[in-house]
PDB file of C-alpha atoms in Angstrom:
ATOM      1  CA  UNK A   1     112.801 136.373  -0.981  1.00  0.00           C
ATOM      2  CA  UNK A   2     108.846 135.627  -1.425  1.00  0.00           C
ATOM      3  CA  UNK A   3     107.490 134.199  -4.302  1.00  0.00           C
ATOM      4  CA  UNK A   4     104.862 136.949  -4.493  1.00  0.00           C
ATOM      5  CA  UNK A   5     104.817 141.147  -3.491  1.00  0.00           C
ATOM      6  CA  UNK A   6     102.535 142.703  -1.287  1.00  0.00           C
ATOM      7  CA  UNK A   7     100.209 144.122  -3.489  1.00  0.00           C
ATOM      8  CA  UNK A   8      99.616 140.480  -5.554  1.00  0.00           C
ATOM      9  CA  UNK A   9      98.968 139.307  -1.683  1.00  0.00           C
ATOM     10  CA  UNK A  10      96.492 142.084  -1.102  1.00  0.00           C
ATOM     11  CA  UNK A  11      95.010 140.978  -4.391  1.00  0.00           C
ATOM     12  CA  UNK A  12      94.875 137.462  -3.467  1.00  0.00           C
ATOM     13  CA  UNK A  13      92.978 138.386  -0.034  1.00  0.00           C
ATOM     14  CA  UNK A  14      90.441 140.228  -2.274  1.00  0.00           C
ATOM     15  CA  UNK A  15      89.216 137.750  -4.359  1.00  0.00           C
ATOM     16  CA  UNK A  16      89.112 135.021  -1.713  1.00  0.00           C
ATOM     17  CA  UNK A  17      86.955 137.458   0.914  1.00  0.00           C
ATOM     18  CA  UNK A  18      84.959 138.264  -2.534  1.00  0.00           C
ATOM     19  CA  UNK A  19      84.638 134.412  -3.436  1.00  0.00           C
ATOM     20  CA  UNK A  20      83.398 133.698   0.778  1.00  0.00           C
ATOM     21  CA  UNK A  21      81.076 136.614   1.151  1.00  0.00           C
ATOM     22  CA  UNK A  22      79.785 137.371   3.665  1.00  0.00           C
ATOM     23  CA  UNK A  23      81.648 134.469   5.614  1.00  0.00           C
ATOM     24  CA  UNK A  24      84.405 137.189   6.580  1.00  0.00           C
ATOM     25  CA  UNK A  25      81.474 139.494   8.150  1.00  0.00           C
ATOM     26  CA  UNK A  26      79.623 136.304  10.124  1.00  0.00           C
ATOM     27  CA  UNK A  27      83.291 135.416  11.362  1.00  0.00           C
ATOM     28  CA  UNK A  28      83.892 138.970  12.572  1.00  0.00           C
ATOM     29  CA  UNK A  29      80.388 139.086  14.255  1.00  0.00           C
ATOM     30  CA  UNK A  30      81.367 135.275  16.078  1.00  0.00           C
ATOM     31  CA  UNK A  31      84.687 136.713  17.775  1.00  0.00           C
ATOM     32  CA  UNK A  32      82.999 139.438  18.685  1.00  0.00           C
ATOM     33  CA  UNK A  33      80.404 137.819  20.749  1.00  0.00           C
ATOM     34  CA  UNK A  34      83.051 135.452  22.100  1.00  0.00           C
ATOM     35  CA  UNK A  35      84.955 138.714  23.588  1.00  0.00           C
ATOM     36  CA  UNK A  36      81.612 140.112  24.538  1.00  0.00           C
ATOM     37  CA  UNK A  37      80.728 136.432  26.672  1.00  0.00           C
ATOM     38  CA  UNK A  38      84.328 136.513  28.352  1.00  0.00           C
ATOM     39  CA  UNK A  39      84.032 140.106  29.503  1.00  0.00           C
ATOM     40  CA  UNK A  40      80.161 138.688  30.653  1.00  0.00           C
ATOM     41  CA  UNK A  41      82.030 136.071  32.292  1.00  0.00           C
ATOM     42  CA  UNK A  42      79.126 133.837  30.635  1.00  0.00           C
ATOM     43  CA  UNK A  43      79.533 130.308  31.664  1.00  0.00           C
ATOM     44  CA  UNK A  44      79.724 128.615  28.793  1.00  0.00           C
ATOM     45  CA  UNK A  45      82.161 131.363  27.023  1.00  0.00           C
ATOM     46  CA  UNK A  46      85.059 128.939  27.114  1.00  0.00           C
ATOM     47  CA  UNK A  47      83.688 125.707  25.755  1.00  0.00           C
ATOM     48  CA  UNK A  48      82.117 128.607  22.869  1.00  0.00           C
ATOM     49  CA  UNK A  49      85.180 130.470  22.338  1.00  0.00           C
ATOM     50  CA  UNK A  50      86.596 126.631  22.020  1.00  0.00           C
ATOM     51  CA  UNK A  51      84.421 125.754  19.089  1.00  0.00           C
ATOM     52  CA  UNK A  52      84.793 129.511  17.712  1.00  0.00           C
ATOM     53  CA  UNK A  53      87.796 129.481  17.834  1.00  0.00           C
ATOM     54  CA  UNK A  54      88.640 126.315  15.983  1.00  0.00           C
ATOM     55  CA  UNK A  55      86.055 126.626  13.526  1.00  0.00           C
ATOM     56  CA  UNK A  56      88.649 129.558  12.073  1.00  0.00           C
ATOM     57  CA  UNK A  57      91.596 127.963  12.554  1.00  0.00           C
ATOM     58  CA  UNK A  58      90.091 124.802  10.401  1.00  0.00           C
ATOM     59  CA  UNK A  59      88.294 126.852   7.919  1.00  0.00           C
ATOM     60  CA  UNK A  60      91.846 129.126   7.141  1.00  0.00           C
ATOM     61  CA  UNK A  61      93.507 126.015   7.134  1.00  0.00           C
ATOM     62  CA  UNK A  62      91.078 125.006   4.376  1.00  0.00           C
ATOM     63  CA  UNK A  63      90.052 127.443   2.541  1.00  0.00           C
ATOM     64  CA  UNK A  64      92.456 130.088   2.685  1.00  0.00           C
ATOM     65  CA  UNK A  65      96.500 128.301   3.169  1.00  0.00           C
ATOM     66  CA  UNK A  66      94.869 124.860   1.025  1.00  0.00           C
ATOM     67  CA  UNK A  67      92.564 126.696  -1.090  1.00  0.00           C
ATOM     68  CA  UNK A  68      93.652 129.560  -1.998  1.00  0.00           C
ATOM     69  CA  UNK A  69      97.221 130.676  -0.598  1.00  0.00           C
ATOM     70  CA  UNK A  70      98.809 127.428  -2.194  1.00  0.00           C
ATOM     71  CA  UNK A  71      98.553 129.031  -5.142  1.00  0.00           C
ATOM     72  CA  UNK A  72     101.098 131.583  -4.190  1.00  0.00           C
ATOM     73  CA  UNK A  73     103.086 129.741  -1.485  1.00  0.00           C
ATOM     74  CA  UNK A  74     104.295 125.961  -1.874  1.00  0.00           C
ATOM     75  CA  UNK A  75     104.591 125.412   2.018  1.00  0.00           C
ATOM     76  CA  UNK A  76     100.644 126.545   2.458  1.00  0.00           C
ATOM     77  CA  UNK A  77      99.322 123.354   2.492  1.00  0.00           C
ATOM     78  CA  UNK A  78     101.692 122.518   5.612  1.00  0.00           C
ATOM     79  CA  UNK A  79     100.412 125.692   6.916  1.00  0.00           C
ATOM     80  CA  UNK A  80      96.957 124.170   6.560  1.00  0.00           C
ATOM     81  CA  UNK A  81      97.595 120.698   8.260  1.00  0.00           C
ATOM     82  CA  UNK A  82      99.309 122.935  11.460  1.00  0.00           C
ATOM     83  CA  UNK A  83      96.248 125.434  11.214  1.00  0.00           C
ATOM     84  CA  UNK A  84      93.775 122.452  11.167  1.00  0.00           C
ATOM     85  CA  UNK A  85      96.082 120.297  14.023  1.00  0.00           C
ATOM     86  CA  UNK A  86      94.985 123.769  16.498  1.00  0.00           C
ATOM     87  CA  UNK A  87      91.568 123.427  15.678  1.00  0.00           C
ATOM     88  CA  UNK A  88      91.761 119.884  17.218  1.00  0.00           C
ATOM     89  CA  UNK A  89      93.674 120.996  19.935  1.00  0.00           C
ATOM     90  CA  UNK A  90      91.155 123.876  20.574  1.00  0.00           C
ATOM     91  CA  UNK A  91      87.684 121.232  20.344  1.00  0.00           C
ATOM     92  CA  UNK A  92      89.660 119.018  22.667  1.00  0.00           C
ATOM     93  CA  UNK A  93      90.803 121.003  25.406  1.00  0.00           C
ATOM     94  CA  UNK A  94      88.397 124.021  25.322  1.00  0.00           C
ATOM     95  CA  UNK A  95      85.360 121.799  24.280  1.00  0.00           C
ATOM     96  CA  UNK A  96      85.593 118.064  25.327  1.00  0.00           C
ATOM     97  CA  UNK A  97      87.698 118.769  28.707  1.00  0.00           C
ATOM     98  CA  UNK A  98      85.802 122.221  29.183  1.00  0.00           C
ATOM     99  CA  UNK A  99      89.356 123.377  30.196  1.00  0.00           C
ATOM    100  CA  UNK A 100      89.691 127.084  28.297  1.00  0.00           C
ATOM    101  CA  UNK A 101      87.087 128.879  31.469  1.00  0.00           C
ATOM    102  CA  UNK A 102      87.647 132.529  30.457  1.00  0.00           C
ATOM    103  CA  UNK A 103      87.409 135.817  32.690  1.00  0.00           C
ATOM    104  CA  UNK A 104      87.170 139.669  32.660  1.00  0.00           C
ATOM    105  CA  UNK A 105      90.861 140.521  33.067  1.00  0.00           C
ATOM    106  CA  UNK A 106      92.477 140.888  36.387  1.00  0.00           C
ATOM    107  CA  UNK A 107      95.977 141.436  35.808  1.00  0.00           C
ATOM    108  CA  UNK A 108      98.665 142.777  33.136  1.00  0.00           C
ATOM    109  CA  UNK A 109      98.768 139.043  30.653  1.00  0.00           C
ATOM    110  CA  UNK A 110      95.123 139.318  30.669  1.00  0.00           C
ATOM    111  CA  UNK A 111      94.685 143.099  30.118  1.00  0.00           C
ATOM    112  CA  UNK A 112      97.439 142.410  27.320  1.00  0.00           C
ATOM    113  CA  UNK A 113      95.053 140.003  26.091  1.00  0.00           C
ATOM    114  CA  UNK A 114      92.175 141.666  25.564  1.00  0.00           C
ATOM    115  CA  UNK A 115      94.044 144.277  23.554  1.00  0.00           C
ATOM    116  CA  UNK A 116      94.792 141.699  21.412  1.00  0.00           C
ATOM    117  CA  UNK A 117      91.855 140.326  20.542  1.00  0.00           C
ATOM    118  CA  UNK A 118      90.518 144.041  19.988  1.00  0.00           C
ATOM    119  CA  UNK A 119      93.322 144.849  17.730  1.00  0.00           C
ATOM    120  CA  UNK A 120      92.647 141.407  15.410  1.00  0.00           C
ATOM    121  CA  UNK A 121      89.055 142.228  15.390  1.00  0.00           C
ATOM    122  CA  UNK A 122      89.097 145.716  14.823  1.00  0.00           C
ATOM    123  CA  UNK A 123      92.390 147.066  13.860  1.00  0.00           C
ATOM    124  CA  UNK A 124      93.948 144.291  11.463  1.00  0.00           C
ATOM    125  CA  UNK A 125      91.045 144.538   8.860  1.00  0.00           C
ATOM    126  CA  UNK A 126      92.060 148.318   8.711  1.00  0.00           C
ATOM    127  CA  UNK A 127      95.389 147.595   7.482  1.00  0.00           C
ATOM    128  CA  UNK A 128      94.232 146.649   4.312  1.00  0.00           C
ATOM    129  CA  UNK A 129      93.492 150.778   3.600  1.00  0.00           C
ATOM    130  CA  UNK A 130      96.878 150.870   2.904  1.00  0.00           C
ATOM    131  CA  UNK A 131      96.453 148.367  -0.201  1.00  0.00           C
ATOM    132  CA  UNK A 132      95.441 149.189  -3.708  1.00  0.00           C
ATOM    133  CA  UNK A 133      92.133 147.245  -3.072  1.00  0.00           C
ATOM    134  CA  UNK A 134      91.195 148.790   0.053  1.00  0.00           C
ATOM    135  CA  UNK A 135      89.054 146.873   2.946  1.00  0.00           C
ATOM    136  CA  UNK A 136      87.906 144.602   0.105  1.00  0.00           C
ATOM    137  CA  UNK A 137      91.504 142.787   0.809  1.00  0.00           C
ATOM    138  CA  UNK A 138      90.689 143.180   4.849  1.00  0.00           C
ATOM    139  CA  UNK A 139      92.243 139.882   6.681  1.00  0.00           C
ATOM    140  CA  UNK A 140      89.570 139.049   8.909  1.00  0.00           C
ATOM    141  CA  UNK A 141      89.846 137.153  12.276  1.00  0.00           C
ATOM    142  CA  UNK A 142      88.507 133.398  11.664  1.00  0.00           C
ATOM    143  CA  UNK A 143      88.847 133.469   7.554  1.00  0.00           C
ATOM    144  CA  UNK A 144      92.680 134.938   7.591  1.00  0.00           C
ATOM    145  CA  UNK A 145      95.869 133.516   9.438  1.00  0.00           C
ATOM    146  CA  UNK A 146      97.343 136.868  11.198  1.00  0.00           C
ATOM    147  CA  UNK A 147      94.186 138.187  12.725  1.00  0.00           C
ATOM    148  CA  UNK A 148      93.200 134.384  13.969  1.00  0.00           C
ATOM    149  CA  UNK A 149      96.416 134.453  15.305  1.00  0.00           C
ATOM    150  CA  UNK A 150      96.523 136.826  17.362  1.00  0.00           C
ATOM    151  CA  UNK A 151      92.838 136.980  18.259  1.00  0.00           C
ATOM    152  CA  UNK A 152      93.626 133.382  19.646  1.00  0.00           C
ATOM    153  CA  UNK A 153      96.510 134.918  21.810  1.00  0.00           C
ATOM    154  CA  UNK A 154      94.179 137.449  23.418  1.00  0.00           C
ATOM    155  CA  UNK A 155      91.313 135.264  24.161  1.00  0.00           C
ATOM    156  CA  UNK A 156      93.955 132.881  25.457  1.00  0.00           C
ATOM    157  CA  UNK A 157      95.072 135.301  28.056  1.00  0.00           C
ATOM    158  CA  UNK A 158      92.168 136.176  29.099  1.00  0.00           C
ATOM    159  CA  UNK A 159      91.720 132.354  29.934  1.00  0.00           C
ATOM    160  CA  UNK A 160      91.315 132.200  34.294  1.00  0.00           C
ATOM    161  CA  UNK A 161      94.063 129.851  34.979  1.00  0.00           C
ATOM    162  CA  UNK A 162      96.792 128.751  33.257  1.00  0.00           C
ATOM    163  CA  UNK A 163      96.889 129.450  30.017  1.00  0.00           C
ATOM    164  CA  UNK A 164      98.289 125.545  28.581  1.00  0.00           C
ATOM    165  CA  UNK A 165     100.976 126.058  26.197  1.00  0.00           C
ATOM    166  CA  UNK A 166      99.857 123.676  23.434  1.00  0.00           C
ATOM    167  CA  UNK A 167      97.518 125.531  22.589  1.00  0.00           C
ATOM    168  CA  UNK A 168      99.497 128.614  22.339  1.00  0.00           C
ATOM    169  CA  UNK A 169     102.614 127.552  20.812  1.00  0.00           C
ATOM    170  CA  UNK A 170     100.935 127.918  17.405  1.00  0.00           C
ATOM    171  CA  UNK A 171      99.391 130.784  17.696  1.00  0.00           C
ATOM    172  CA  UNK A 172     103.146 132.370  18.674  1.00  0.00           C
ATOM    173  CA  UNK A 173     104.735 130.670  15.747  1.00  0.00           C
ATOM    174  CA  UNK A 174     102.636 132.241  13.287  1.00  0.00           C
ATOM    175  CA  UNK A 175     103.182 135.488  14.834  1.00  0.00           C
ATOM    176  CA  UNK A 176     106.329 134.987  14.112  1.00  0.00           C
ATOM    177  CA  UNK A 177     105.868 133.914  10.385  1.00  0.00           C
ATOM    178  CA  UNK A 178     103.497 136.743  10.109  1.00  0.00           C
ATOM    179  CA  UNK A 179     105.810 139.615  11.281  1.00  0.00           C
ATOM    180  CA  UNK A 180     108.317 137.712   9.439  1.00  0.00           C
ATOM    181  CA  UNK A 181     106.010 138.086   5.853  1.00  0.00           C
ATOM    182  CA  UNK A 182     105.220 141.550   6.516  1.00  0.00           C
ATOM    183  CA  UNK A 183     109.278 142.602   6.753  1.00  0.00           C
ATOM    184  CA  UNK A 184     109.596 141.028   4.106  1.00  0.00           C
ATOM    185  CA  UNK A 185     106.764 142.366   1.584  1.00  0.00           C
ATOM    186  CA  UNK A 186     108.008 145.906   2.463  1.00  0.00           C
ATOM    187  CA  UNK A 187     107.133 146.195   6.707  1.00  0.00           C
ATOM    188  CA  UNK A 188     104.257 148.396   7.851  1.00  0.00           C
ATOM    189  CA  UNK A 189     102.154 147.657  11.295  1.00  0.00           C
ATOM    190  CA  UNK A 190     101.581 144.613  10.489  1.00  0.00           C
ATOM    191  CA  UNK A 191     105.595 143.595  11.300  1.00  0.00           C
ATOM    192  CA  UNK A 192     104.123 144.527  14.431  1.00  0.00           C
ATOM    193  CA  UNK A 193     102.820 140.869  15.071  1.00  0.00           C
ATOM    194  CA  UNK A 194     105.812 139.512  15.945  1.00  0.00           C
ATOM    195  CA  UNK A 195     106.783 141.552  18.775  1.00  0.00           C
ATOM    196  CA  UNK A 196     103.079 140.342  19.909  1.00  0.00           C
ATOM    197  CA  UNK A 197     103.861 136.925  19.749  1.00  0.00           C
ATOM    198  CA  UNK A 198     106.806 137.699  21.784  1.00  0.00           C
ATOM    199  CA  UNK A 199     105.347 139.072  24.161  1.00  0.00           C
ATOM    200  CA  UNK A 200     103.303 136.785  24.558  1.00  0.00           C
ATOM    201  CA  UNK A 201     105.522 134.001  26.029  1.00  0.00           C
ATOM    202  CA  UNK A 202     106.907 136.209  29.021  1.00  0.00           C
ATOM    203  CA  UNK A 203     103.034 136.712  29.633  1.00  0.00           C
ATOM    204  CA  UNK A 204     101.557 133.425  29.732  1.00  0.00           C
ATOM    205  CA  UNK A 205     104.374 132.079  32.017  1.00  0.00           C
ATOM    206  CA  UNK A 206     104.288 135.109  34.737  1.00  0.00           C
ATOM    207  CA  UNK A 207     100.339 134.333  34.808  1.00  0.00           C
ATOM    208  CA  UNK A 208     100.732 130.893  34.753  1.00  0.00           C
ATOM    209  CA  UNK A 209     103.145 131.503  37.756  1.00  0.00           C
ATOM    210  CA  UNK A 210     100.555 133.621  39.263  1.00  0.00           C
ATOM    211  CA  UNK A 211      98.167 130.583  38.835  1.00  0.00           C
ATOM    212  CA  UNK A 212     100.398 128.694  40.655  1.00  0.00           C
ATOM    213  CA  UNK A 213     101.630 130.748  43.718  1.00  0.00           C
ATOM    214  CA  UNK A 214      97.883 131.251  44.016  1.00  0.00           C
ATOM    215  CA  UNK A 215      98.522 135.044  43.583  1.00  0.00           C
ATOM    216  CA  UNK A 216      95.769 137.672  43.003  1.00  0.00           C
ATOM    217  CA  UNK A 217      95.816 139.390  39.352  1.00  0.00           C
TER     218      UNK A 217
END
């Protein structure tokens, strides 16, 4: 049982994209760009999705699980040392070892991929029509957990290579936790995110495979 219902959640989400205005907007505009340089196959897309990237998983950790979500959960300020050890993980392999090279997608894990990242940057804010408060409680990719999440997984896939698992063993786990939340405060699409995060392990290992067999996508 959670300490708090879905509408005192949605509430919650209000006030704290209200309080960071228009943080939530810039972060949406960011992952977009980072989708648009991976389908541009831009050279430096990976080292920038990197930094993007872990920019949002720092500043949730911070400012939203820390911040503001400790207010309504007593494990969020674990959730916000986890959140900020990805960020880390994200500056040091995608940024310092320029090891996160992304690519237009050639196969099914990255094809999967970039519907993720379109459904955290497009579809997740959209679930908040079915609140009280409307898109003013809209989780946003970069400034809210789920939508990071999962944005993470899709750029992730779409990385050309192997896609390293310590960087996307988070990501899964809080897929998890954030299906997990959403059964719990009543289901709805967002329950969704956990078959994603399942999914997503049976992906990354047949591409890694691929990677190594040397396979075409």
């Amino acid at each position: 049982m959670l300490p708090f219902s879905a509408d005192v959640l949605a509430s919650l989400l209000a006030r704290y994209n209200s309080a960071l205005w228009p943080a939530p907007l810039a972060a949406l505009v960011l992952l977009t760009g980072v989708l648009g340089l991976a389908l541009q196959r831009a050279e430096a897309a990976g080292r920038i999705a990197a930094l993007t990237l872990a920019a949002g998983w720092a500043w949730t950790g911070i400012a939203f699980h820390a911040a503001t979500f400790a207010s309504l959960n007593f494990a969020a300020p674990i959730y916000a040392v986890l959140f900020v050890v990805q960020a880390v993980l994200l500056v040091w392999t995608g940024a310092v070892r320029d090891a996160m090279p992304l690519a237009r997608p050639q196969g099914p894990a990255e094809a999967a991929g970039l519907g993720l990242a379109v459904i955290a940057l497009a579809g997740w804010p959209l679930l908040a029509l079915g609140s009280r408060q409307g898109l003013a409680a809209a989780a946003v990719g970069g400034v809210a957990p789920d939508p990071t999440a999962l944005f993470t997984l899709g750029v992730l896939l779409l990385m050309r290579g192997r896609t390293p698992w310590h960087l996307a063993a988070l990501p899964i786990a809080w897929s998890f936790a954030g299906g997990a939340t959403a059964w719990a405060l009543g289901g709805g699409p967002a329950t969704l995110q956990a078959l994603a995060g399942l999914a997503a392990i049976p992906l990354i290992y047949l591409k890694n495979r691929r990677v190594r067999q040397g396979l075409p996508g």
